[in-house]
PDB file of C-alpha atoms in Angstrom:
ATOM      1  CA  UNK U   1      21.562  31.498 -75.446  1.00 50.00           C
ATOM      2  CA  UNK U   2      22.940  28.574 -73.487  1.00 61.00           C
ATOM      3  CA  UNK U   3      20.883  27.478 -70.466  1.00 67.00           C
ATOM      4  CA  UNK U   4      22.803  27.481 -67.168  1.00 79.00           C
ATOM      5  CA  UNK U   5      23.015  24.333 -65.096  1.00 87.00           C
ATOM      6  CA  UNK U   6      22.989  24.993 -61.343  1.00 90.00           C
ATOM      7  CA  UNK U   7      24.853  21.836 -60.312  1.00 92.00           C
ATOM      8  CA  UNK U   8      27.541  22.380 -62.967  1.00 94.00           C
ATOM      9  CA  UNK U   9      28.065  25.987 -61.855  1.00 95.00           C
ATOM     10  CA  UNK U  10      28.091  25.173 -58.140  1.00 96.00           C
ATOM     11  CA  UNK U  11      30.395  22.162 -58.502  1.00 97.00           C
ATOM     12  CA  UNK U  12      32.859  24.171 -60.619  1.00 97.00           C
ATOM     13  CA  UNK U  13      32.929  27.053 -58.124  1.00 97.00           C
ATOM     14  CA  UNK U  14      33.358  24.523 -55.304  1.00 97.00           C
ATOM     15  CA  UNK U  15      36.223  22.788 -57.141  1.00 98.00           C
ATOM     16  CA  UNK U  16      38.003  26.119 -57.525  1.00 97.00           C
ATOM     17  CA  UNK U  17      37.673  26.778 -53.783  1.00 97.00           C
ATOM     18  CA  UNK U  18      39.006  23.282 -53.048  1.00 97.00           C
ATOM     19  CA  UNK U  19      42.005  23.882 -55.342  1.00 97.00           C
ATOM     20  CA  UNK U  20      42.803  27.147 -53.537  1.00 96.00           C
ATOM     21  CA  UNK U  21      42.504  25.441 -50.155  1.00 95.00           C
ATOM     22  CA  UNK U  22      44.776  22.634 -51.340  1.00 95.00           C
ATOM     23  CA  UNK U  23      47.401  25.164 -52.388  1.00 95.00           C
ATOM     24  CA  UNK U  24      47.267  26.767 -48.933  1.00 92.00           C
ATOM     25  CA  UNK U  25      47.449  23.427 -47.091  1.00 91.00           C
ATOM     26  CA  UNK U  26      50.028  21.700 -49.291  1.00 84.00           C
ATOM     27  CA  UNK U  27      53.155  23.027 -47.548  1.00 85.00           C
ATOM     28  CA  UNK U  28      51.968  21.714 -44.144  1.00 84.00           C
ATOM     29  CA  UNK U  29      49.740  18.763 -44.942  1.00 86.00           C
ATOM     30  CA  UNK U  30      49.882  16.559 -48.018  1.00 86.00           C
ATOM     31  CA  UNK U  31      47.836  13.376 -47.523  1.00 90.00           C
ATOM     32  CA  UNK U  32      44.407  14.604 -46.415  1.00 91.00           C
ATOM     33  CA  UNK U  33      44.564  17.680 -48.622  1.00 91.00           C
ATOM     34  CA  UNK U  34      45.398  15.491 -51.649  1.00 94.00           C
ATOM     35  CA  UNK U  35      42.408  13.247 -50.926  1.00 95.00           C
ATOM     36  CA  UNK U  36      40.197  16.311 -50.513  1.00 95.00           C
ATOM     37  CA  UNK U  37      41.503  17.761 -53.786  1.00 96.00           C
ATOM     38  CA  UNK U  38      40.778  14.533 -55.644  1.00 97.00           C
ATOM     39  CA  UNK U  39      37.249  14.059 -54.310  1.00 97.00           C
ATOM     40  CA  UNK U  40      36.316  17.754 -54.312  1.00 97.00           C
ATOM     41  CA  UNK U  41      37.241  18.295 -57.954  1.00 97.00           C
ATOM     42  CA  UNK U  42      35.807  14.936 -59.024  1.00 98.00           C
ATOM     43  CA  UNK U  43      32.276  16.081 -58.184  1.00 97.00           C
ATOM     44  CA  UNK U  44      32.096  18.534 -61.070  1.00 96.00           C
ATOM     45  CA  UNK U  45      33.910  16.218 -63.471  1.00 97.00           C
ATOM     46  CA  UNK U  46      31.356  13.469 -62.849  1.00 96.00           C
ATOM     47  CA  UNK U  47      28.435  15.882 -63.172  1.00 95.00           C
ATOM     48  CA  UNK U  48      29.804  17.061 -66.517  1.00 94.00           C
ATOM     49  CA  UNK U  49      30.212  13.450 -67.670  1.00 94.00           C
ATOM     50  CA  UNK U  50      26.668  12.657 -66.514  1.00 93.00           C
ATOM     51  CA  UNK U  51      25.243  15.486 -68.598  1.00 90.00           C
ATOM     52  CA  UNK U  52      27.112  14.208 -71.646  1.00 90.00           C
ATOM     53  CA  UNK U  53      26.155  10.572 -70.957  1.00 85.00           C
ATOM     54  CA  UNK U  54      24.817   8.547 -73.854  1.00 88.00           C
ATOM     55  CA  UNK U  55      22.075   6.816 -71.895  1.00 88.00           C
ATOM     56  CA  UNK U  56      19.917   7.424 -68.862  1.00 85.00           C
ATOM     57  CA  UNK U  57      21.932   4.720 -67.077  1.00 86.00           C
ATOM     58  CA  UNK U  58      25.145   6.692 -67.814  1.00 89.00           C
ATOM     59  CA  UNK U  59      23.546   9.800 -66.349  1.00 89.00           C
ATOM     60  CA  UNK U  60      22.457   8.097 -63.130  1.00 88.00           C
ATOM     61  CA  UNK U  61      25.732   6.221 -62.698  1.00 90.00           C
ATOM     62  CA  UNK U  62      27.847   9.384 -62.963  1.00 94.00           C
ATOM     63  CA  UNK U  63      25.491  11.425 -60.782  1.00 93.00           C
ATOM     64  CA  UNK U  64      25.684   8.717 -58.107  1.00 92.00           C
ATOM     65  CA  UNK U  65      29.483   8.835 -58.282  1.00 95.00           C
ATOM     66  CA  UNK U  66      29.351  12.636 -57.913  1.00 96.00           C
ATOM     67  CA  UNK U  67      27.081  12.184 -54.885  1.00 94.00           C
ATOM     68  CA  UNK U  68      29.533   9.722 -53.319  1.00 95.00           C
ATOM     69  CA  UNK U  69      32.348  12.201 -53.922  1.00 97.00           C
ATOM     70  CA  UNK U  70      30.434  14.888 -52.000  1.00 97.00           C
ATOM     71  CA  UNK U  71      30.234  12.507 -49.033  1.00 95.00           C
ATOM     72  CA  UNK U  72      33.972  11.830 -49.218  1.00 97.00           C
ATOM     73  CA  UNK U  73      34.804  15.524 -49.557  1.00 97.00           C
ATOM     74  CA  UNK U  74      32.573  16.288 -46.585  1.00 96.00           C
ATOM     75  CA  UNK U  75      34.509  13.691 -44.569  1.00 96.00           C
ATOM     76  CA  UNK U  76      37.916  15.196 -45.449  1.00 96.00           C
ATOM     77  CA  UNK U  77      36.722  18.734 -44.705  1.00 96.00           C
ATOM     78  CA  UNK U  78      35.390  17.693 -41.296  1.00 94.00           C
ATOM     79  CA  UNK U  79      38.693  15.939 -40.586  1.00 94.00           C
ATOM     80  CA  UNK U  80      40.651  19.075 -41.506  1.00 94.00           C
ATOM     81  CA  UNK U  81      38.495  21.129 -39.128  1.00 94.00           C
ATOM     82  CA  UNK U  82      38.799  18.588 -36.289  1.00 94.00           C
ATOM     83  CA  UNK U  83      42.570  18.442 -36.734  1.00 92.00           C
ATOM     84  CA  UNK U  84      42.638  22.266 -36.671  1.00 92.00           C
ATOM     85  CA  UNK U  85      44.316  22.520 -40.062  1.00 92.00           C
ATOM     86  CA  UNK U  86      41.235  24.432 -41.177  1.00 91.00           C
ATOM     87  CA  UNK U  87      39.385  26.997 -39.063  1.00 91.00           C
ATOM     88  CA  UNK U  88      35.753  26.427 -38.097  1.00 92.00           C
ATOM     89  CA  UNK U  89      34.758  29.419 -40.208  1.00 92.00           C
ATOM     90  CA  UNK U  90      36.546  28.153 -43.330  1.00 91.00           C
ATOM     91  CA  UNK U  91      35.264  24.635 -42.762  1.00 92.00           C
ATOM     92  CA  UNK U  92      31.656  25.731 -42.257  1.00 94.00           C
ATOM     93  CA  UNK U  93      31.683  27.742 -45.467  1.00 94.00           C
ATOM     94  CA  UNK U  94      33.084  24.874 -47.527  1.00 96.00           C
ATOM     95  CA  UNK U  95      30.831  22.305 -45.847  1.00 96.00           C
ATOM     96  CA  UNK U  96      27.795  24.477 -46.534  1.00 96.00           C
ATOM     97  CA  UNK U  97      28.691  24.548 -50.237  1.00 96.00           C
ATOM     98  CA  UNK U  98      29.407  20.812 -50.270  1.00 96.00           C
ATOM     99  CA  UNK U  99      26.073  19.995 -48.623  1.00 95.00           C
ATOM    100  CA  UNK U 100      24.252  22.310 -51.014  1.00 95.00           C
ATOM    101  CA  UNK U 101      25.755  20.457 -53.986  1.00 96.00           C
ATOM    102  CA  UNK U 102      24.827  17.172 -52.323  1.00 94.00           C
ATOM    103  CA  UNK U 103      21.225  18.351 -51.978  1.00 91.00           C
ATOM    104  CA  UNK U 104      21.036  19.371 -55.652  1.00 92.00           C
ATOM    105  CA  UNK U 105      22.503  16.015 -56.714  1.00 93.00           C
ATOM    106  CA  UNK U 106      20.011  14.118 -54.580  1.00 88.00           C
ATOM    107  CA  UNK U 107      17.133  16.021 -56.142  1.00 85.00           C
ATOM    108  CA  UNK U 108      18.542  15.212 -59.584  1.00 84.00           C
ATOM    109  CA  UNK U 109      18.633  11.463 -59.036  1.00 83.00           C
ATOM    110  CA  UNK U 110      16.203  10.495 -56.268  1.00 72.00           C
ATOM    111  CA  UNK U 111      12.544   9.878 -57.149  1.00 66.00           C
ATOM    112  CA  UNK U 112      10.137  12.575 -55.904  1.00 51.00           C
ATOM    113  CA  UNK U 113       8.420  10.421 -53.263  1.00 47.00           C
ATOM    114  CA  UNK U 114      11.682   9.876 -51.376  1.00 60.00           C
ATOM    115  CA  UNK U 115      12.948  13.440 -51.644  1.00 54.00           C
ATOM    116  CA  UNK U 116      11.009  14.618 -48.600  1.00 55.00           C
ATOM    117  CA  UNK U 117      12.642  11.945 -46.417  1.00 62.00           C
ATOM    118  CA  UNK U 118      16.090  12.757 -47.787  1.00 62.00           C
ATOM    119  CA  UNK U 119      15.546  16.464 -47.163  1.00 65.00           C
ATOM    120  CA  UNK U 120      14.649  15.728 -43.532  1.00 66.00           C
ATOM    121  CA  UNK U 121      17.825  13.644 -43.093  1.00 66.00           C
ATOM    122  CA  UNK U 122      19.983  16.454 -44.521  1.00 69.00           C
ATOM    123  CA  UNK U 123      18.204  19.013 -42.343  1.00 71.00           C
ATOM    124  CA  UNK U 124      18.844  16.962 -39.206  1.00 68.00           C
ATOM    125  CA  UNK U 125      22.490  16.451 -40.249  1.00 71.00           C
ATOM    126  CA  UNK U 126      22.953  20.204 -40.642  1.00 70.00           C
ATOM    127  CA  UNK U 127      21.319  20.880 -37.264  1.00 71.00           C
ATOM    128  CA  UNK U 128      23.668  18.401 -35.577  1.00 72.00           C
ATOM    129  CA  UNK U 129      26.694  19.900 -37.372  1.00 67.00           C
ATOM    130  CA  UNK U 130      25.829  23.449 -36.288  1.00 68.00           C
ATOM    131  CA  UNK U 131      25.057  22.301 -32.711  1.00 71.00           C
ATOM    132  CA  UNK U 132      28.451  20.606 -32.457  1.00 68.00           C
ATOM    133  CA  UNK U 133      30.156  23.719 -33.824  1.00 66.00           C
ATOM    134  CA  UNK U 134      28.444  25.931 -31.244  1.00 59.00           C
ATOM    135  CA  UNK U 135      29.684  23.739 -28.372  1.00 58.00           C
ATOM    136  CA  UNK U 136      33.321  24.373 -29.268  1.00 54.00           C
TER     137      UNK U 136
END
């Protein structure tokens, strides 16, 4: 039986949600949604390439690219929410998934001794995000 890979599964499910969102946004907005589509689907593609990498350096390089793509996707999603092309509810759901993938990627590539610090930074970022959302 084939072992499941959490980051592969989550990034594929996320990419499918991004594709559906792109299809909904495309008639009204083309530039930001295209950027979001590119970065949001690139996460899973880079994870898949990392897993199939020939060396440890290949693995880390592709996982770092996937991590950078989560940051870019997060940016585009926040922009879509701020511009009111995406509702807060839709944005929060997608951002939650994006940040969860980011967390898994960080734990895959960051040495153990720095993971606690990174987790605190992500936790604070999420608290700020939710606080801003509540003020609306």
